[in-house]
PDB file of C-alpha atoms in Angstrom:
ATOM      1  CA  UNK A  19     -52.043  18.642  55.638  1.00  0.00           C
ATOM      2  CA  UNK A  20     -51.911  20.960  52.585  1.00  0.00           C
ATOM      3  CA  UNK A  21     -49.486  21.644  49.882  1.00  0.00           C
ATOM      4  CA  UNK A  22     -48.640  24.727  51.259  1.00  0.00           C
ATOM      5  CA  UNK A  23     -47.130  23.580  54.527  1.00  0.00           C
ATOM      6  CA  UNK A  24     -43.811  21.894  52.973  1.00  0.00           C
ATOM      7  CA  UNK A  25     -43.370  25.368  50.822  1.00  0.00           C
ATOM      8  CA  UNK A  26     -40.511  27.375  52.807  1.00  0.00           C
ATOM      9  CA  UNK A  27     -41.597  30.954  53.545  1.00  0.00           C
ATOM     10  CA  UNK A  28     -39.720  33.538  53.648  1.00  0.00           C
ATOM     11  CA  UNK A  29     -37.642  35.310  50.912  1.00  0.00           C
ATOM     12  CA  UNK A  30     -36.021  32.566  48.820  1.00  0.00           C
ATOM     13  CA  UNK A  31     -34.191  32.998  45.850  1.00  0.00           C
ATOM     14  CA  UNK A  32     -33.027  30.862  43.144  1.00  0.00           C
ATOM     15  CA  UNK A  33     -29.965  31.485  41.305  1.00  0.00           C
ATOM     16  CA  UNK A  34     -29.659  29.479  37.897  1.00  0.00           C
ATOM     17  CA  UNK A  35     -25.841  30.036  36.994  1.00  0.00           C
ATOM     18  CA  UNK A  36     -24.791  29.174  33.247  1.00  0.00           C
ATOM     19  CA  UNK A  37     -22.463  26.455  33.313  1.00  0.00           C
ATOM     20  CA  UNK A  38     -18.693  28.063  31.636  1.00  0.00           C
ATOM     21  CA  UNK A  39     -18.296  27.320  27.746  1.00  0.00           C
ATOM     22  CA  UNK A  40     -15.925  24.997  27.037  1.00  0.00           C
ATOM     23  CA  UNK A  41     -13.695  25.686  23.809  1.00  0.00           C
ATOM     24  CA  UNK A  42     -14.418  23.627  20.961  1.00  0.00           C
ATOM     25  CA  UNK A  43     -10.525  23.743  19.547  1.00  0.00           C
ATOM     26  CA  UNK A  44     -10.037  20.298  21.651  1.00  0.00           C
ATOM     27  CA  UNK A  45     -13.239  18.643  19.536  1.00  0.00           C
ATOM     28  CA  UNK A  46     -11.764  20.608  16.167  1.00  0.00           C
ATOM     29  CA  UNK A  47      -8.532  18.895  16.682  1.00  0.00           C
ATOM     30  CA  UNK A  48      -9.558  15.643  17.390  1.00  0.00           C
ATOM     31  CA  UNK A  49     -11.832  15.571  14.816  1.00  0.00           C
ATOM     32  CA  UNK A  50      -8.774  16.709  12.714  1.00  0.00           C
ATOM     33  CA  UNK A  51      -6.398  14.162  13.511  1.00  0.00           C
ATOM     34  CA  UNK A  52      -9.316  11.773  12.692  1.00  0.00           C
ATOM     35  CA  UNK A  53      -9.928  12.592   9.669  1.00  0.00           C
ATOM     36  CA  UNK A  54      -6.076  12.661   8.766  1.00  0.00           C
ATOM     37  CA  UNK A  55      -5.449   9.070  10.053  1.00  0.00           C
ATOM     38  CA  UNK A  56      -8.536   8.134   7.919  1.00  0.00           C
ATOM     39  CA  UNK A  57      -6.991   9.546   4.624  1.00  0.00           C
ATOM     40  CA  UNK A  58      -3.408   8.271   5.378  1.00  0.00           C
ATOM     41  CA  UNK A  59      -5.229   4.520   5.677  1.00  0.00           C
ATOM     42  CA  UNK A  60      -7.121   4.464   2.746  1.00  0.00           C
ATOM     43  CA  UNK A  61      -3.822   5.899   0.741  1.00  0.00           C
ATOM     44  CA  UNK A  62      -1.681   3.237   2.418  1.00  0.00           C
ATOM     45  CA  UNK A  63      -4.463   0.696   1.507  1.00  0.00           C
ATOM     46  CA  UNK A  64      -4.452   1.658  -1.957  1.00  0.00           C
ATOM     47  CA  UNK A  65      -1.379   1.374  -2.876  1.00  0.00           C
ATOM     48  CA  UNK A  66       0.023  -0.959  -0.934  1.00  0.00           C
ATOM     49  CA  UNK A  67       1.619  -3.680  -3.117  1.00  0.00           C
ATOM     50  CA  UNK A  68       0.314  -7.504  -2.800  1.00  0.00           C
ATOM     51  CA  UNK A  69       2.835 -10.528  -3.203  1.00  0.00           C
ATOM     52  CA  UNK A  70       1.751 -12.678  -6.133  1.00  0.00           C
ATOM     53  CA  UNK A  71       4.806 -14.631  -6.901  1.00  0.00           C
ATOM     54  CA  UNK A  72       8.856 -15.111  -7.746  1.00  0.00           C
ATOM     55  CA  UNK A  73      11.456 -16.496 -10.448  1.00  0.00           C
ATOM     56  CA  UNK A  74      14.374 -17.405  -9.515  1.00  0.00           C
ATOM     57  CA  UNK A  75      17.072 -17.039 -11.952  1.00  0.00           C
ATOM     58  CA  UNK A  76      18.671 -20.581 -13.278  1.00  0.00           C
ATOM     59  CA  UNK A  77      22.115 -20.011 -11.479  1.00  0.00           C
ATOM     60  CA  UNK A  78      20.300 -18.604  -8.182  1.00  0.00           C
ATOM     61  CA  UNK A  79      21.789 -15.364  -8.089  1.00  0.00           C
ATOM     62  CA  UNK A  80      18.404 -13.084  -8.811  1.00  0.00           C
ATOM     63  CA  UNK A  81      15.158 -13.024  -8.047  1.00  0.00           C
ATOM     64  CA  UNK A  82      12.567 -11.151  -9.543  1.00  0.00           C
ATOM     65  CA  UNK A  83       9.303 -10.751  -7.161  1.00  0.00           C
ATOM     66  CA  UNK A  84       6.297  -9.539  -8.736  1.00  0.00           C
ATOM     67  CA  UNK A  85       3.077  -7.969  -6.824  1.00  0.00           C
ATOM     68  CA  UNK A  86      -0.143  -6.563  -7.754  1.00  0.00           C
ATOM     69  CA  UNK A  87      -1.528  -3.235  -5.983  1.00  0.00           C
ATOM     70  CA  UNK A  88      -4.459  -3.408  -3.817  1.00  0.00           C
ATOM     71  CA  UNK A  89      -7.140  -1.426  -5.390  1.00  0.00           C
ATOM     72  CA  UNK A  90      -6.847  -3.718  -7.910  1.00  0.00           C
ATOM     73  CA  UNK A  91      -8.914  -6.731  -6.106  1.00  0.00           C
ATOM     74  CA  UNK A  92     -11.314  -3.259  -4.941  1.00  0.00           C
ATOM     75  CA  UNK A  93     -12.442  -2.626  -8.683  1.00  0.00           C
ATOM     76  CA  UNK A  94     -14.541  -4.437 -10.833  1.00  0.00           C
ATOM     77  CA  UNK A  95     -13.376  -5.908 -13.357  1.00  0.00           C
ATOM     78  CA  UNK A  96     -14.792  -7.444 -16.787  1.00  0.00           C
ATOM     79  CA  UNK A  97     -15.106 -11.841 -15.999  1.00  0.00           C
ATOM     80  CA  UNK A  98     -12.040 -13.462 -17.088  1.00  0.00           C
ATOM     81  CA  UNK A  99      -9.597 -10.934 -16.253  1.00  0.00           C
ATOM     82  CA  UNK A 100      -8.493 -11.867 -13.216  1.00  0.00           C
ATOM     83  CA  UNK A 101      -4.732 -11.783 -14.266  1.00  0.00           C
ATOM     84  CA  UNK A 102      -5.009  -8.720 -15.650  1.00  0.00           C
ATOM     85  CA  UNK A 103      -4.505  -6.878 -12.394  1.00  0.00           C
ATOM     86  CA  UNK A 104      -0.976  -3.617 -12.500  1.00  0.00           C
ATOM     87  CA  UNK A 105       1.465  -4.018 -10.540  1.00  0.00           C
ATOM     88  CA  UNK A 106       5.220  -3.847 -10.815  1.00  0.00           C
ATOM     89  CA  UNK A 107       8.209  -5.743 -10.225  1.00  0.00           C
ATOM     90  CA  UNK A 108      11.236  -6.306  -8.280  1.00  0.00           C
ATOM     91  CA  UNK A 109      14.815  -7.343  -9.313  1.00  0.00           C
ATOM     92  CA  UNK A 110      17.210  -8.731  -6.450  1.00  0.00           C
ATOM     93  CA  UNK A 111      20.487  -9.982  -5.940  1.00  0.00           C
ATOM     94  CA  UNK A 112      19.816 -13.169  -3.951  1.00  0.00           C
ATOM     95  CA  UNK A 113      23.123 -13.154  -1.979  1.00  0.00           C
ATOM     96  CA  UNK A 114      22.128  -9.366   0.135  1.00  0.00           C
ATOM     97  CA  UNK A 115      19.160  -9.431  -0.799  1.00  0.00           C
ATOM     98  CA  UNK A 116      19.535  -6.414  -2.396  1.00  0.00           C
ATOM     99  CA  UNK A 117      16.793  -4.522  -4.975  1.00  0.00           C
ATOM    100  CA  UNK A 118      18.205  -3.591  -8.220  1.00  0.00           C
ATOM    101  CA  UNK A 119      15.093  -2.331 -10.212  1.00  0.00           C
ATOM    102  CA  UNK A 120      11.672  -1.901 -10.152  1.00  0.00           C
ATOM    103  CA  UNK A 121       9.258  -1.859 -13.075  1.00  0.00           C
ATOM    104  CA  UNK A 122       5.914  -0.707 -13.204  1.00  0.00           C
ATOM    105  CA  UNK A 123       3.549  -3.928 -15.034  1.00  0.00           C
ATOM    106  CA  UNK A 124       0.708  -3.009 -16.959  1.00  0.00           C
ATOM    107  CA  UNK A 125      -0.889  -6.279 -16.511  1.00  0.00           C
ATOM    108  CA  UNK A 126       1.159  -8.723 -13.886  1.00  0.00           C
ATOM    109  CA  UNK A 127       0.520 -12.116 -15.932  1.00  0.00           C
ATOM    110  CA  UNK A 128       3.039 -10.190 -18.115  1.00  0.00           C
ATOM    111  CA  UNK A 129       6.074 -11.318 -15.730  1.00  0.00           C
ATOM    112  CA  UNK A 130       5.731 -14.762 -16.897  1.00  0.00           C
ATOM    113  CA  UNK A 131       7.299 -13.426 -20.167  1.00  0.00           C
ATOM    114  CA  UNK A 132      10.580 -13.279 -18.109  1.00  0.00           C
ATOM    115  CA  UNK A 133      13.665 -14.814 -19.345  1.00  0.00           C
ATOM    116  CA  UNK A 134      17.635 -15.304 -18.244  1.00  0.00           C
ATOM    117  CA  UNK A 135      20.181 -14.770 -20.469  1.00  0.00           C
ATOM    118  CA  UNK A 136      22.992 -16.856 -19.428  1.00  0.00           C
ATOM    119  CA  UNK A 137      27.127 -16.757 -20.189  1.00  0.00           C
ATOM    120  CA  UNK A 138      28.717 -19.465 -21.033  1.00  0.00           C
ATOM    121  CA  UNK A 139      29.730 -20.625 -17.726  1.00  0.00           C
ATOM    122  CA  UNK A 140      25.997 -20.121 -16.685  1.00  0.00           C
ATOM    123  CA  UNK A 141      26.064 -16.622 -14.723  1.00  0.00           C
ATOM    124  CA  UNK A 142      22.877 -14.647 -15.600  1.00  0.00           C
ATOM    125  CA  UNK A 143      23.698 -11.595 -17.906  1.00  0.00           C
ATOM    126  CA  UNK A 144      20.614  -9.983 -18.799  1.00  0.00           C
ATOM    127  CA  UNK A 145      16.850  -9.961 -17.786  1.00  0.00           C
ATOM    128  CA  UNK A 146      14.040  -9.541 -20.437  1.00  0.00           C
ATOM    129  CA  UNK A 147      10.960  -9.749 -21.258  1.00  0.00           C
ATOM    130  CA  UNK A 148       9.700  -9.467 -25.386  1.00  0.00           C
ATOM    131  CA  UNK A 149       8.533  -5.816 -25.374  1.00  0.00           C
ATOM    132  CA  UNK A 150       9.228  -4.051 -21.982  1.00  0.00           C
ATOM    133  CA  UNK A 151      11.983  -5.047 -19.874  1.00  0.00           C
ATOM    134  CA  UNK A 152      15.811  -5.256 -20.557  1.00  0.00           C
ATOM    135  CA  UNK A 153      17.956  -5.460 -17.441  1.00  0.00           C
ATOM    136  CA  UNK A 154      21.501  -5.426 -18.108  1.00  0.00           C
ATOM    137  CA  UNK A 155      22.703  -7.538 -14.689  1.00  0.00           C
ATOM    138  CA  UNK A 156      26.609  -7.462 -15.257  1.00  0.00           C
ATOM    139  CA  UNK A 157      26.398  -3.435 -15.223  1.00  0.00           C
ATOM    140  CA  UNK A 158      25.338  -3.749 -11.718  1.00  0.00           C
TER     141      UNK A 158
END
């Protein structure tokens, strides 16, 4: 047997046809949405705000919640300030629940500088710190 024998004879032709090109908007977009999704993450992640603690007020009618922002734990920071970490602050009315401020915090260790003014049957008037906060509670 030779290698010619399997060979068909005759006229034979091959036809090679391109495969059709397939748009590259569906890869564009994807890549797109991606790439948005990505962003929106790392912005959320950013900024999103960390619990770190709460006073009560002395009659139980406010509550200020303090947090510290993410990015914050993501930097480096010089040893020993570990407490030096922005952030900001919340004021609340404890019976809805309701927010009543918000205060950006250079440096969150600062909200342990908060202190209740009371009446004199008590009730909380005012919330203050030394040298930046002054909430006025019985305009609310």
């Amino acid at each position: 047997m030779t290698d010619t024998e399997n060979i068909p004879q005759g006229n034979c032709e091959i036809s090679v046809k391109n495969p059709p090109r397939k748009s590259c908007w569906g890869c564009l977009t994807a890549l797109i949405v991606i790439l948005a999704l990505l962003v929106f993450g790392i912005y959320k992640l950013w900024t999103m705000e960390v619990y770190s603690g709460n006073i009560v007020s002395p009659c139980g009618k406010y509550r200020v919640d303090y947090y510290y922002y993410f990015r914050e734990s993501l930097l480096p920071m010089m040893p020993g300030s570990s407490s030096d970490k922005s952030g900001c602050l919340y004021i609340y009315r404890q019976s809805d629940n309701k927010m009543l401020f918000r205060e950006e915090v250079p440096m969150i260790q600062m909200a342990r500088d908060i202190r209740f003014h009371q009446d004199e049957q008590g009730n909380t008037e005012a919330i203050s710190s030394p040298t930046w906060l002054w909430f006025d509670v019985v305009k609310k």
